[in-house]
Each structure stands twice: as C-alpha cells, then as structure tokens.
Amino acid sequence: DPFHPESPERLRGIVQKLREQGLWKDVHASKMGSAEHLRLVHDQDYIDFIKTCGECSLTMDTRVHHETYELAALSAESAIDAVLHSKKTGEPTFALTRPPGHHAGPGYGMGFCYFNNIAIAAQYLRKEGDRRIAIVDADVHHGNGTEQVFSADPTVLYISTHQTGIFPGTGSLDFVGKAEGRGFNFNMPFMSGCGDSTFDIAYKDVVAPIVEQFKPDAILVSLGVDNHYRDPLASLSLSSDGHVRQARSLIELSRICGGRITFMLEGGYDVPSLSEVVAGVVGAMSGVEVPLEFTDIVDNSCLGRGVIERCKRNASEYWDL
C-alpha cells in the first residue's frame, strides 16, 4: 500500500540523511532470518501462519504479503546481529529494523509489527549467557508485545514512556509486572502535548536510576520517533533535540555495562524528522554533532510531572529512588 505510514520511504530517508552527514559507514547487512531465532519469542503456529498465509490481514492496518515473512525475519536477525556486535566490541550499535516489532506477542502481530525484534534479541542474549537485559521503550505507542513477553521475568527490565489513550491501549501506570517479574516493569503514559522537559525529567528521575540499580549486561532501546511534534499518528511534542538528548543520556548510562547499548527502530512516520533524529543518534554514538532542524520546544514546564511522580512512587517500593 503506497499510502501506508510504515513504508520503505522511512528507511530511504534515514539512509540518505546518514550519507549526507558522512555517517553511513561500518554498515553490516544481515543475512537470512532464522526460524529458530523467531521461536525464542513466538509460537511455531504463528510463525508458520505468517510464512504461509500469502496475502492476508492480521488487523486492519497490519497486512501480510508474500514477502512479509522473509523481511520480518530479517528485521529480527538484524536486531540479533546488532546486539552481538555490541557484545563483542563494547560499542553502541543501531539496528535499522523494519518492519518494527514491539507490538508483536508470542502468537499475534499488530500495529505494523510481525515479529518482536527487541524481545528476540533480548532472549538471544540471555541464551548467550547474559544475566540481565534492560529494555527502554521510547516509542509513542506502548510496546504491549514486549511487555507481555517479559512481564513475569525478573531478568529483563522493561520501562516504557508512551502517549496515554491511544493505540494499543495498554501500558497502565499501575502495572509493574506480575509474579516473579513484579518491580521489573514500569510505564509512564503521558498525556497529549508532553515533550522535551517531561522526557528529560522522566529519564533523569526514573529511567536512569532504575537501570543503574538493575545492573544490566546490556541496554536495548526501542527507538520510536513518533513522539516528535511533527509525527502524524500521535500528539506528544518532543523535538529532534529532545530525542537525541535522551539517546545521549542512555549512551552515557551504558557505561555501567561496558558501553553495550543497541538502538532498534520502531515507529516514526514523518520522514524528515525521523531521518534527522536517527542521524543525530548515530552521530551521538560516535561523538559527531548532527545539525538539527526541528527543534521547537512545546513543553518546557514538565506537563507530565504527575505521571512521573506516580511512577516513582510505584517504583520506590522496589528501587531506591
């Protein structure tokens, strides 16, 4: 569908911007996706369905085509390749995962997602001997699939900032995980209009201190650029500057795990802002300053303070905040 927001234009715009900024280097192309890796998270029946259904729909906006299986499996493979590269080198990496993944659960896909790239990569690292993985979900939509996969798992910390009241309708402030996983899942659902100052404080007061105390072996980031004030599908108000600043704070934080941090692409449907934010983040990984155009500050009074405070109260039962 040429008018679908999750289109190849997104990656074309990103690659063009990275080339313009001299940042399209050290690029590794992933080979075939592997069903064995998909099974780390997904049911065999579901994998087979995506592989064989031909042309069908999972939901109204998430269609399966003949080539979907191979592309989505390749996207998951690139997530694994990126986290492995970071594990070997201790360098930050960025996986240009498309299609995105964080709405896909063990037996379903939705929200333009088929296989959960970040969950698959986290499970892969656990299999490779890592004891603890922190996932920071910075997409405007809550990563319901990722949360579901790890909600009872104390070895994977999941923290999400997202817009409240929009798709997929999950990500409640009061959900902190279940069973063994209680205290390892935190959500900050922000109201429309929240942006730079809200996110800066959320990262400083909640994300950083919890991740630090969790002592992960690696940090994985679901990077959605749909929090941007230019994004057509939602109404948070982060600037390009804000996005890059938060990414920089996470890169800084990754010193606690030997520099092991991997960003994976989730949403972001305004190609110009998506492209400059990704270039800004890739620049931050290698200490290069990328000039940013979309830098209006809409929220400078921490509109989401109430949500941050409530999340801190919930989290302080488990962590020292």
PDB file of C-alpha atoms in Angstrom:
ATOM      1  CA  ASP A   1       0.000   0.000   0.000  1.00  0.00           C
ATOM      2  CA  PRO A   2       1.733   3.172  -1.215  1.00  0.00           C
ATOM      3  CA  PHE A   3      -0.136   5.287   1.376  1.00  0.00           C
ATOM      4  CA  HIS A   4       0.657   3.137   4.413  1.00  0.00           C
ATOM      5  CA  PRO A   5       2.645   5.145   7.023  1.00  0.00           C
ATOM      6  CA  GLU A   6       5.056   2.241   7.630  1.00  0.00           C
ATOM      7  CA  SER A   7       6.609   2.453   4.161  1.00  0.00           C
ATOM      8  CA  PRO A   8      10.074   1.847   2.625  1.00  0.00           C
ATOM      9  CA  GLU A   9      10.383   5.652   2.389  1.00  0.00           C
ATOM     10  CA  ARG A  10      11.234   5.640   6.094  1.00  0.00           C
ATOM     11  CA  LEU A  11      14.473   3.721   5.591  1.00  0.00           C
ATOM     12  CA  ARG A  12      15.298   5.502   2.351  1.00  0.00           C
ATOM     13  CA  GLY A  13      15.063   8.851   4.145  1.00  0.00           C
ATOM     14  CA  ILE A  14      17.242   7.614   7.014  1.00  0.00           C
ATOM     15  CA  VAL A  15      19.955   6.197   4.751  1.00  0.00           C
ATOM     16  CA  GLN A  16      20.031   9.371   2.651  1.00  0.00           C
ATOM     17  CA  LYS A  17      20.412  11.517   5.789  1.00  0.00           C
ATOM     18  CA  LEU A  18      23.166   9.279   7.186  1.00  0.00           C
ATOM     19  CA  ARG A  19      25.009   9.515   3.855  1.00  0.00           C
ATOM     20  CA  GLU A  20      24.672  13.314   3.798  1.00  0.00           C
ATOM     21  CA  GLN A  21      26.178  13.503   7.287  1.00  0.00           C
ATOM     22  CA  GLY A  22      29.033  11.119   6.465  1.00  0.00           C
ATOM     23  CA  LEU A  23      27.646   8.590   8.949  1.00  0.00           C
ATOM     24  CA  TRP A  24      26.821   5.742   6.551  1.00  0.00           C
ATOM     25  CA  LYS A  25      29.870   3.677   7.474  1.00  0.00           C
ATOM     26  CA  ASP A  26      30.604   0.464   9.399  1.00  0.00           C
ATOM     27  CA  VAL A  27      27.321  -0.809   7.984  1.00  0.00           C
ATOM     28  CA  HIS A  28      26.688  -4.556   8.313  1.00  0.00           C
ATOM     29  CA  ALA A  29      23.980  -6.210   6.240  1.00  0.00           C
ATOM     30  CA  SER A  30      22.190  -9.125   7.890  1.00  0.00           C
ATOM     31  CA  LYS A  31      21.725 -12.409   6.070  1.00  0.00           C
ATOM     32  CA  MET A  32      18.650 -14.637   6.136  1.00  0.00           C
ATOM     33  CA  GLY A  33      16.365 -14.611   9.154  1.00  0.00           C
ATOM     34  CA  SER A  34      16.219 -17.841  11.159  1.00  0.00           C
ATOM     35  CA  ALA A  35      13.049 -19.569  12.370  1.00  0.00           C
ATOM     36  CA  GLU A  36      14.995 -20.868  15.359  1.00  0.00           C
ATOM     37  CA  HIS A  37      15.593 -17.284  16.470  1.00  0.00           C
ATOM     38  CA  LEU A  38      11.935 -16.366  15.969  1.00  0.00           C
ATOM     39  CA  ARG A  39      10.987 -19.286  18.235  1.00  0.00           C
ATOM     40  CA  LEU A  40      12.821 -17.606  21.134  1.00  0.00           C
ATOM     41  CA  VAL A  41       9.660 -15.475  21.447  1.00  0.00           C
ATOM     42  CA  HIS A  42       6.982 -16.675  19.015  1.00  0.00           C
ATOM     43  CA  ASP A  43       4.788 -19.782  18.804  1.00  0.00           C
ATOM     44  CA  GLN A  44       5.574 -22.120  15.914  1.00  0.00           C
ATOM     45  CA  ASP A  45       1.931 -21.970  14.696  1.00  0.00           C
ATOM     46  CA  TYR A  46       2.099 -18.196  14.444  1.00  0.00           C
ATOM     47  CA  ILE A  47       5.457 -18.254  12.620  1.00  0.00           C
ATOM     48  CA  ASP A  48       4.017 -20.797  10.154  1.00  0.00           C
ATOM     49  CA  PHE A  49       0.931 -18.661   9.641  1.00  0.00           C
ATOM     50  CA  ILE A  50       2.982 -15.575   8.692  1.00  0.00           C
ATOM     51  CA  LYS A  51       5.070 -17.757   6.390  1.00  0.00           C
ATOM     52  CA  THR A  52       2.209 -19.442   4.571  1.00  0.00           C
ATOM     53  CA  CYS A  53      -0.880 -17.229   4.618  1.00  0.00           C
ATOM     54  CA  GLY A  54       0.110 -15.448   1.390  1.00  0.00           C
ATOM     55  CA  GLU A  55      -1.981 -12.275   1.288  1.00  0.00           C
ATOM     56  CA  CYS A  56      -3.987 -11.816   4.491  1.00  0.00           C
ATOM     57  CA  SER A  57      -4.563  -9.376   7.336  1.00  0.00           C
ATOM     58  CA  LEU A  58      -3.587  -9.678  10.993  1.00  0.00           C
ATOM     59  CA  THR A  59      -5.501  -6.475  11.809  1.00  0.00           C
ATOM     60  CA  MET A  60      -6.973  -3.697   9.700  1.00  0.00           C
ATOM     61  CA  ASP A  61      -3.654  -1.865   9.382  1.00  0.00           C
ATOM     62  CA  THR A  62      -1.264  -4.836   9.545  1.00  0.00           C
ATOM     63  CA  ARG A  63      -1.373  -6.853   6.350  1.00  0.00           C
ATOM     64  CA  VAL A  64       0.718  -9.871   5.448  1.00  0.00           C
ATOM     65  CA  HIS A  65       2.110 -10.149   1.898  1.00  0.00           C
ATOM     66  CA  HIS A  66       4.077 -12.960   0.245  1.00  0.00           C
ATOM     67  CA  GLU A  67       7.390 -11.328   1.144  1.00  0.00           C
ATOM     68  CA  THR A  68       6.443 -10.307   4.707  1.00  0.00           C
ATOM     69  CA  TYR A  69       7.825 -13.387   6.429  1.00  0.00           C
ATOM     70  CA  GLU A  70      11.313 -13.006   4.963  1.00  0.00           C
ATOM     71  CA  LEU A  71      11.503  -9.264   5.605  1.00  0.00           C
ATOM     72  CA  ALA A  72      10.203  -9.509   9.164  1.00  0.00           C
ATOM     73  CA  ALA A  73      12.520 -12.445   9.962  1.00  0.00           C
ATOM     74  CA  LEU A  74      15.434 -10.452   8.501  1.00  0.00           C
ATOM     75  CA  SER A  75      14.488  -7.485  10.679  1.00  0.00           C
ATOM     76  CA  ALA A  76      14.696  -9.723  13.773  1.00  0.00           C
ATOM     77  CA  GLU A  77      18.016 -11.124  12.567  1.00  0.00           C
ATOM     78  CA  SER A  78      19.451  -7.619  12.202  1.00  0.00           C
ATOM     79  CA  ALA A  79      18.443  -6.932  15.824  1.00  0.00           C
ATOM     80  CA  ILE A  80      20.412 -10.038  16.907  1.00  0.00           C
ATOM     81  CA  ASP A  81      23.415  -9.084  14.747  1.00  0.00           C
ATOM     82  CA  ALA A  82      23.440  -5.609  16.271  1.00  0.00           C
ATOM     83  CA  VAL A  83      23.321  -6.756  19.912  1.00  0.00           C
ATOM     84  CA  LEU A  84      26.027  -9.351  19.186  1.00  0.00           C
ATOM     85  CA  HIS A  85      28.265  -6.736  17.580  1.00  0.00           C
ATOM     86  CA  SER A  86      27.820  -4.531  20.635  1.00  0.00           C
ATOM     87  CA  LYS A  87      28.591  -7.505  22.924  1.00  0.00           C
ATOM     88  CA  LYS A  88      31.821  -8.265  21.037  1.00  0.00           C
ATOM     89  CA  THR A  89      33.077  -4.696  20.691  1.00  0.00           C
ATOM     90  CA  GLY A  90      31.568  -2.822  23.647  1.00  0.00           C
ATOM     91  CA  GLU A  91      30.383  -0.200  21.148  1.00  0.00           C
ATOM     92  CA  PRO A  92      26.893   1.235  20.730  1.00  0.00           C
ATOM     93  CA  THR A  93      25.022  -0.083  17.696  1.00  0.00           C
ATOM     94  CA  PHE A  94      21.885   0.892  15.782  1.00  0.00           C
ATOM     95  CA  ALA A  95      19.693  -1.706  14.049  1.00  0.00           C
ATOM     96  CA  LEU A  96      17.571  -0.312  11.227  1.00  0.00           C
ATOM     97  CA  THR A  97      14.775  -2.784  11.964  1.00  0.00           C
ATOM     98  CA  ARG A  98      11.912  -2.562   9.536  1.00  0.00           C
ATOM     99  CA  PRO A  99       9.215  -3.772   9.955  1.00  0.00           C
ATOM    100  CA  PRO A 100       9.190  -2.700  13.614  1.00  0.00           C
ATOM    101  CA  GLY A 101       8.429  -5.209  16.360  1.00  0.00           C
ATOM    102  CA  HIS A 102       7.300  -4.103  19.804  1.00  0.00           C
ATOM    103  CA  HIS A 103       3.552  -4.722  19.280  1.00  0.00           C
ATOM    104  CA  ALA A 104       4.075  -8.390  18.337  1.00  0.00           C
ATOM    105  CA  GLY A 105       3.435 -11.002  21.038  1.00  0.00           C
ATOM    106  CA  PRO A 106       4.098 -14.746  21.118  1.00  0.00           C
ATOM    107  CA  GLY A 107       1.083 -15.599  18.969  1.00  0.00           C
ATOM    108  CA  TYR A 108      -0.012 -12.353  17.315  1.00  0.00           C
ATOM    109  CA  GLY A 109       1.095  -9.355  15.319  1.00  0.00           C
ATOM    110  CA  MET A 110      -0.471  -5.878  15.165  1.00  0.00           C
ATOM    111  CA  GLY A 111       0.437  -2.216  14.831  1.00  0.00           C
ATOM    112  CA  PHE A 112       2.661  -2.793  11.751  1.00  0.00           C
ATOM    113  CA  CYS A 113       4.636  -5.452  13.723  1.00  0.00           C
ATOM    114  CA  TYR A 114       5.020  -9.166  12.891  1.00  0.00           C
ATOM    115  CA  PHE A 115       7.952 -10.443  14.982  1.00  0.00           C
ATOM    116  CA  ASN A 116       9.209  -8.735  18.130  1.00  0.00           C
ATOM    117  CA  ASN A 117      12.769  -7.752  17.165  1.00  0.00           C
ATOM    118  CA  ILE A 118      13.826  -6.384  20.533  1.00  0.00           C
ATOM    119  CA  ALA A 119      12.345  -9.262  22.555  1.00  0.00           C
ATOM    120  CA  ILE A 120      14.020 -11.799  20.252  1.00  0.00           C
ATOM    121  CA  ALA A 121      17.377 -10.024  20.640  1.00  0.00           C
ATOM    122  CA  ALA A 122      16.975  -9.906  24.446  1.00  0.00           C
ATOM    123  CA  GLN A 123      16.140 -13.623  24.615  1.00  0.00           C
ATOM    124  CA  TYR A 124      19.086 -14.372  22.357  1.00  0.00           C
ATOM    125  CA  LEU A 125      21.470 -12.523  24.692  1.00  0.00           C
ATOM    126  CA  ARG A 126      20.038 -14.403  27.674  1.00  0.00           C
ATOM    127  CA  LYS A 127      20.733 -17.657  25.834  1.00  0.00           C
ATOM    128  CA  GLU A 128      24.287 -16.441  25.172  1.00  0.00           C
ATOM    129  CA  GLY A 129      24.913 -16.100  28.901  1.00  0.00           C
ATOM    130  CA  ASP A 130      23.874 -12.529  29.742  1.00  0.00           C
ATOM    131  CA  ARG A 131      22.102 -12.473  33.072  1.00  0.00           C
ATOM    132  CA  ARG A 132      20.100  -9.245  32.859  1.00  0.00           C
ATOM    133  CA  ILE A 133      18.853  -7.093  29.990  1.00  0.00           C
ATOM    134  CA  ALA A 134      17.269  -3.639  30.309  1.00  0.00           C
ATOM    135  CA  ILE A 135      14.788  -2.577  27.629  1.00  0.00           C
ATOM    136  CA  VAL A 136      13.851   1.094  27.345  1.00  0.00           C
ATOM    137  CA  ASP A 137      10.849   1.608  25.063  1.00  0.00           C
ATOM    138  CA  ALA A 138      10.843   5.158  23.760  1.00  0.00           C
ATOM    139  CA  ASP A 139       8.112   4.808  21.119  1.00  0.00           C
ATOM    140  CA  VAL A 140       4.945   6.927  21.333  1.00  0.00           C
ATOM    141  CA  HIS A 141       2.899   3.709  21.486  1.00  0.00           C
ATOM    142  CA  HIS A 142       3.218   1.282  24.374  1.00  0.00           C
ATOM    143  CA  GLY A 143       5.144  -1.897  23.493  1.00  0.00           C
ATOM    144  CA  ASN A 144       2.386  -4.306  24.513  1.00  0.00           C
ATOM    145  CA  GLY A 145       4.125  -7.288  22.907  1.00  0.00           C
ATOM    146  CA  THR A 146       7.448  -6.678  24.680  1.00  0.00           C
ATOM    147  CA  GLU A 147       5.682  -6.117  27.989  1.00  0.00           C
ATOM    148  CA  GLN A 148       3.716  -9.339  27.626  1.00  0.00           C
ATOM    149  CA  VAL A 149       6.780 -11.427  26.796  1.00  0.00           C
ATOM    150  CA  PHE A 150       8.699 -10.225  29.864  1.00  0.00           C
ATOM    151  CA  SER A 151       6.028  -9.237  32.398  1.00  0.00           C
ATOM    152  CA  ALA A 152       6.805 -12.199  34.692  1.00  0.00           C
ATOM    153  CA  ASP A 153      10.563 -12.233  34.008  1.00  0.00           C
ATOM    154  CA  PRO A 154      12.851 -10.607  36.600  1.00  0.00           C
ATOM    155  CA  THR A 155      15.893 -10.929  34.293  1.00  0.00           C
ATOM    156  CA  VAL A 156      14.512  -8.384  31.814  1.00  0.00           C
ATOM    157  CA  LEU A 157      13.677  -4.866  32.969  1.00  0.00           C
ATOM    158  CA  TYR A 158      11.096  -3.072  30.785  1.00  0.00           C
ATOM    159  CA  ILE A 159      10.476   0.675  31.065  1.00  0.00           C
ATOM    160  CA  SER A 160       8.165   2.450  28.611  1.00  0.00           C
ATOM    161  CA  THR A 161       7.301   6.086  28.005  1.00  0.00           C
ATOM    162  CA  HIS A 162       4.287   6.471  25.703  1.00  0.00           C
ATOM    163  CA  GLN A 163       1.194   8.540  24.990  1.00  0.00           C
ATOM    164  CA  THR A 164      -1.870   7.582  27.004  1.00  0.00           C
ATOM    165  CA  GLY A 165      -5.250   6.846  25.454  1.00  0.00           C
ATOM    166  CA  ILE A 166      -4.031   5.838  22.011  1.00  0.00           C
ATOM    167  CA  PHE A 167      -3.211   2.524  20.291  1.00  0.00           C
ATOM    168  CA  PRO A 168      -2.772  -0.168  21.624  1.00  0.00           C
ATOM    169  CA  GLY A 169      -4.483   0.906  24.862  1.00  0.00           C
ATOM    170  CA  THR A 170      -2.082  -0.960  27.175  1.00  0.00           C
ATOM    171  CA  GLY A 171       0.746   0.331  29.362  1.00  0.00           C
ATOM    172  CA  SER A 172      -1.063   1.290  32.534  1.00  0.00           C
ATOM    173  CA  LEU A 173       0.818   3.292  35.141  1.00  0.00           C
ATOM    174  CA  ASP A 174      -0.107   0.815  37.846  1.00  0.00           C
ATOM    175  CA  PHE A 175       1.134  -2.300  36.084  1.00  0.00           C
ATOM    176  CA  VAL A 176       4.580  -3.162  37.495  1.00  0.00           C
ATOM    177  CA  GLY A 177       4.921  -6.732  36.215  1.00  0.00           C
ATOM    178  CA  LYS A 178       3.492  -9.936  37.624  1.00  0.00           C
ATOM    179  CA  ALA A 179       4.624 -12.958  39.639  1.00  0.00           C
ATOM    180  CA  GLU A 180       8.442 -13.064  39.713  1.00  0.00           C
ATOM    181  CA  GLY A 181       8.548 -10.051  37.400  1.00  0.00           C
ATOM    182  CA  ARG A 182       6.935  -7.592  39.809  1.00  0.00           C
ATOM    183  CA  GLY A 183       9.053  -4.472  40.083  1.00  0.00           C
ATOM    184  CA  PHE A 184      10.728  -5.033  36.715  1.00  0.00           C
ATOM    185  CA  ASN A 185       8.106  -3.328  34.511  1.00  0.00           C
ATOM    186  CA  PHE A 186       7.275   0.392  34.609  1.00  0.00           C
ATOM    187  CA  ASN A 187       5.063   2.515  32.387  1.00  0.00           C
ATOM    188  CA  MET A 188       4.831   6.285  32.039  1.00  0.00           C
ATOM    189  CA  PRO A 189       1.727   7.047  29.949  1.00  0.00           C
ATOM    190  CA  PHE A 190       1.936  10.781  29.130  1.00  0.00           C
ATOM    191  CA  MET A 191      -0.929  12.948  28.011  1.00  0.00           C
ATOM    192  CA  SER A 192      -1.028  14.688  24.670  1.00  0.00           C
ATOM    193  CA  GLY A 193       1.376  17.645  24.471  1.00  0.00           C
ATOM    194  CA  CYS A 194       4.125  16.246  26.735  1.00  0.00           C
ATOM    195  CA  GLY A 195       7.582  16.727  25.283  1.00  0.00           C
ATOM    196  CA  ASP A 196      11.156  17.788  25.999  1.00  0.00           C
ATOM    197  CA  SER A 197      11.085  18.753  29.681  1.00  0.00           C
ATOM    198  CA  THR A 198       8.786  15.846  30.602  1.00  0.00           C
ATOM    199  CA  PHE A 199      11.060  13.302  28.935  1.00  0.00           C
ATOM    200  CA  ASP A 200      14.253  14.852  30.317  1.00  0.00           C
ATOM    201  CA  ILE A 201      12.914  14.518  33.859  1.00  0.00           C
ATOM    202  CA  ALA A 202      11.458  11.035  33.272  1.00  0.00           C
ATOM    203  CA  TYR A 203      14.868   9.835  32.097  1.00  0.00           C
ATOM    204  CA  LYS A 204      16.756  11.542  34.920  1.00  0.00           C
ATOM    205  CA  ASP A 205      14.397  10.606  37.780  1.00  0.00           C
ATOM    206  CA  VAL A 206      13.047   7.192  36.745  1.00  0.00           C
ATOM    207  CA  VAL A 207      14.809   5.533  33.799  1.00  0.00           C
ATOM    208  CA  ALA A 208      18.451   6.181  34.731  1.00  0.00           C
ATOM    209  CA  PRO A 209      18.300   5.333  38.465  1.00  0.00           C
ATOM    210  CA  ILE A 210      16.320   2.106  37.955  1.00  0.00           C
ATOM    211  CA  VAL A 211      18.515   0.886  35.077  1.00  0.00           C
ATOM    212  CA  GLU A 212      21.619   1.704  37.110  1.00  0.00           C
ATOM    213  CA  GLN A 213      20.443  -0.308  40.130  1.00  0.00           C
ATOM    214  CA  PHE A 214      19.316  -3.182  37.902  1.00  0.00           C
ATOM    215  CA  LYS A 215      22.938  -3.516  36.636  1.00  0.00           C
ATOM    216  CA  PRO A 216      22.110  -4.934  33.197  1.00  0.00           C
ATOM    217  CA  ASP A 217      24.634  -6.675  30.969  1.00  0.00           C
ATOM    218  CA  ALA A 218      23.227  -4.681  28.041  1.00  0.00           C
ATOM    219  CA  ILE A 219      20.678  -1.923  27.343  1.00  0.00           C
ATOM    220  CA  LEU A 220      18.326  -2.293  24.363  1.00  0.00           C
ATOM    221  CA  VAL A 221      16.255   0.661  23.182  1.00  0.00           C
ATOM    222  CA  SER A 222      13.026   0.568  21.167  1.00  0.00           C
ATOM    223  CA  LEU A 223      13.506   3.911  19.450  1.00  0.00           C
ATOM    224  CA  GLY A 224      10.315   5.376  18.042  1.00  0.00           C
ATOM    225  CA  VAL A 225      10.498   8.877  16.592  1.00  0.00           C
ATOM    226  CA  ASP A 226       6.708   9.160  16.697  1.00  0.00           C
ATOM    227  CA  ASN A 227       6.941  11.166  19.952  1.00  0.00           C
ATOM    228  CA  HIS A 228       8.024  14.023  17.659  1.00  0.00           C
ATOM    229  CA  TYR A 229       5.819  17.087  17.335  1.00  0.00           C
ATOM    230  CA  ARG A 230       5.786  16.563  13.548  1.00  0.00           C
ATOM    231  CA  ASP A 231       4.518  12.976  13.717  1.00  0.00           C
ATOM    232  CA  PRO A 232       1.133  12.471  12.012  1.00  0.00           C
ATOM    233  CA  LEU A 233      -0.037   9.488  14.125  1.00  0.00           C
ATOM    234  CA  ALA A 234       0.192  10.865  17.680  1.00  0.00           C
ATOM    235  CA  SER A 235       0.366  14.076  19.684  1.00  0.00           C
ATOM    236  CA  LEU A 236       3.342  14.170  22.022  1.00  0.00           C
ATOM    237  CA  SER A 237       5.661  17.101  21.362  1.00  0.00           C
ATOM    238  CA  LEU A 238       9.300  16.010  21.572  1.00  0.00           C
ATOM    239  CA  SER A 239      11.741  17.953  19.416  1.00  0.00           C
ATOM    240  CA  SER A 240      14.591  16.376  17.461  1.00  0.00           C
ATOM    241  CA  ASP A 241      16.899  17.807  20.105  1.00  0.00           C
ATOM    242  CA  GLY A 242      14.953  16.111  22.885  1.00  0.00           C
ATOM    243  CA  HIS A 243      15.069  12.733  21.127  1.00  0.00           C
ATOM    244  CA  VAL A 244      18.824  12.957  20.615  1.00  0.00           C
ATOM    245  CA  ARG A 245      19.449  14.234  24.145  1.00  0.00           C
ATOM    246  CA  GLN A 246      17.621  11.264  25.669  1.00  0.00           C
ATOM    247  CA  ALA A 247      19.541   8.868  23.415  1.00  0.00           C
ATOM    248  CA  ARG A 248      22.757  10.538  24.528  1.00  0.00           C
ATOM    249  CA  SER A 249      21.807  10.085  28.189  1.00  0.00           C
ATOM    250  CA  LEU A 250      21.246   6.356  27.540  1.00  0.00           C
ATOM    251  CA  ILE A 251      24.595   6.038  25.749  1.00  0.00           C
ATOM    252  CA  GLU A 252      26.180   7.716  28.760  1.00  0.00           C
ATOM    253  CA  LEU A 253      24.305   5.333  31.075  1.00  0.00           C
ATOM    254  CA  SER A 254      25.564   2.312  29.108  1.00  0.00           C
ATOM    255  CA  ARG A 255      28.978   2.835  30.685  1.00  0.00           C
ATOM    256  CA  ILE A 256      27.588   0.708  33.538  1.00  0.00           C
ATOM    257  CA  CYS A 257      27.501  -2.258  31.139  1.00  0.00           C
ATOM    258  CA  GLY A 258      30.728  -1.687  29.242  1.00  0.00           C
ATOM    259  CA  GLY A 259      29.151   0.528  26.581  1.00  0.00           C
ATOM    260  CA  ARG A 260      26.753  -2.181  25.426  1.00  0.00           C
ATOM    261  CA  ILE A 261      23.702  -0.393  24.061  1.00  0.00           C
ATOM    262  CA  THR A 262      21.695  -1.120  20.922  1.00  0.00           C
ATOM    263  CA  PHE A 263      19.011   1.133  19.457  1.00  0.00           C
ATOM    264  CA  MET A 264      16.348  -0.517  17.297  1.00  0.00           C
ATOM    265  CA  LEU A 265      13.974   1.332  15.047  1.00  0.00           C
ATOM    266  CA  GLU A 266      10.290   1.172  15.945  1.00  0.00           C
ATOM    267  CA  GLY A 267       7.864   3.896  14.753  1.00  0.00           C
ATOM    268  CA  GLY A 268       8.271   7.411  13.367  1.00  0.00           C
ATOM    269  CA  TYR A 269       6.181   8.368  10.357  1.00  0.00           C
ATOM    270  CA  ASP A 270       7.288  11.868   9.420  1.00  0.00           C
ATOM    271  CA  VAL A 271      10.305  11.039   7.257  1.00  0.00           C
ATOM    272  CA  PRO A 272      12.230  14.351   7.655  1.00  0.00           C
ATOM    273  CA  SER A 273      12.118  14.323  11.482  1.00  0.00           C
ATOM    274  CA  LEU A 274      12.627  10.540  11.643  1.00  0.00           C
ATOM    275  CA  SER A 275      15.723  10.810   9.441  1.00  0.00           C
ATOM    276  CA  GLU A 276      17.349  13.640  11.349  1.00  0.00           C
ATOM    277  CA  VAL A 277      16.719  12.044  14.747  1.00  0.00           C
ATOM    278  CA  VAL A 278      18.210   8.706  13.650  1.00  0.00           C
ATOM    279  CA  ALA A 279      21.208  10.565  12.176  1.00  0.00           C
ATOM    280  CA  GLY A 280      21.502  12.541  15.420  1.00  0.00           C
ATOM    281  CA  VAL A 281      21.504   9.332  17.476  1.00  0.00           C
ATOM    282  CA  VAL A 282      24.039   7.602  15.195  1.00  0.00           C
ATOM    283  CA  GLY A 283      26.137  10.770  15.433  1.00  0.00           C
ATOM    284  CA  ALA A 284      25.896  10.693  19.237  1.00  0.00           C
ATOM    285  CA  MET A 285      27.155   7.098  19.206  1.00  0.00           C
ATOM    286  CA  SER A 286      30.383   8.235  17.571  1.00  0.00           C
ATOM    287  CA  GLY A 287      30.686  11.733  19.042  1.00  0.00           C
ATOM    288  CA  VAL A 288      29.549  13.581  15.891  1.00  0.00           C
ATOM    289  CA  GLU A 289      27.217  16.578  16.231  1.00  0.00           C
ATOM    290  CA  VAL A 290      24.468  16.442  13.565  1.00  0.00           C
ATOM    291  CA  PRO A 291      22.735  19.772  12.791  1.00  0.00           C
ATOM    292  CA  LEU A 292      19.009  19.506  13.649  1.00  0.00           C
ATOM    293  CA  GLU A 293      16.223  21.467  12.030  1.00  0.00           C
ATOM    294  CA  PHE A 294      13.093  20.570  14.043  1.00  0.00           C
ATOM    295  CA  THR A 295      13.916  21.954  17.454  1.00  0.00           C
ATOM    296  CA  ASP A 296      10.804  23.833  18.660  1.00  0.00           C
ATOM    297  CA  ILE A 297      10.190  23.340  22.367  1.00  0.00           C
ATOM    298  CA  VAL A 298       6.483  22.849  23.029  1.00  0.00           C
ATOM    299  CA  ASP A 299       6.671  21.537  26.594  1.00  0.00           C
ATOM    300  CA  ASN A 300       9.073  23.406  28.858  1.00  0.00           C
ATOM    301  CA  SER A 301       7.167  23.086  32.128  1.00  0.00           C
ATOM    302  CA  CYS A 302       7.152  19.282  32.529  1.00  0.00           C
ATOM    303  CA  LEU A 303       3.487  18.702  31.665  1.00  0.00           C
ATOM    304  CA  GLY A 304       3.847  15.038  32.601  1.00  0.00           C
ATOM    305  CA  ARG A 305       5.167  15.633  36.119  1.00  0.00           C
ATOM    306  CA  GLY A 306       2.164  13.960  37.800  1.00  0.00           C
ATOM    307  CA  VAL A 307       2.709  10.737  35.841  1.00  0.00           C
ATOM    308  CA  ILE A 308       6.444  10.755  36.623  1.00  0.00           C
ATOM    309  CA  GLU A 309       5.732  11.250  40.352  1.00  0.00           C
ATOM    310  CA  ARG A 310       3.210   8.391  40.424  1.00  0.00           C
ATOM    311  CA  CYS A 311       5.589   6.104  38.561  1.00  0.00           C
ATOM    312  CA  LYS A 312       8.335   6.995  41.052  1.00  0.00           C
ATOM    313  CA  ARG A 313       6.022   6.140  43.942  1.00  0.00           C
ATOM    314  CA  ASN A 314       5.227   2.745  42.400  1.00  0.00           C
ATOM    315  CA  ALA A 315       8.873   2.077  41.606  1.00  0.00           C
ATOM    316  CA  SER A 316      10.172   3.135  45.005  1.00  0.00           C
ATOM    317  CA  GLU A 317       8.633   0.014  46.512  1.00  0.00           C
ATOM    318  CA  TYR A 318      11.254  -1.925  44.571  1.00  0.00           C
ATOM    319  CA  TRP A 319      14.088   0.516  43.869  1.00  0.00           C
ATOM    320  CA  ASP A 320      15.880   3.300  45.675  1.00  0.00           C
ATOM    321  CA  LEU A 321      14.506   6.464  44.044  1.00  0.00           C
TER     322      LEU A 321
END
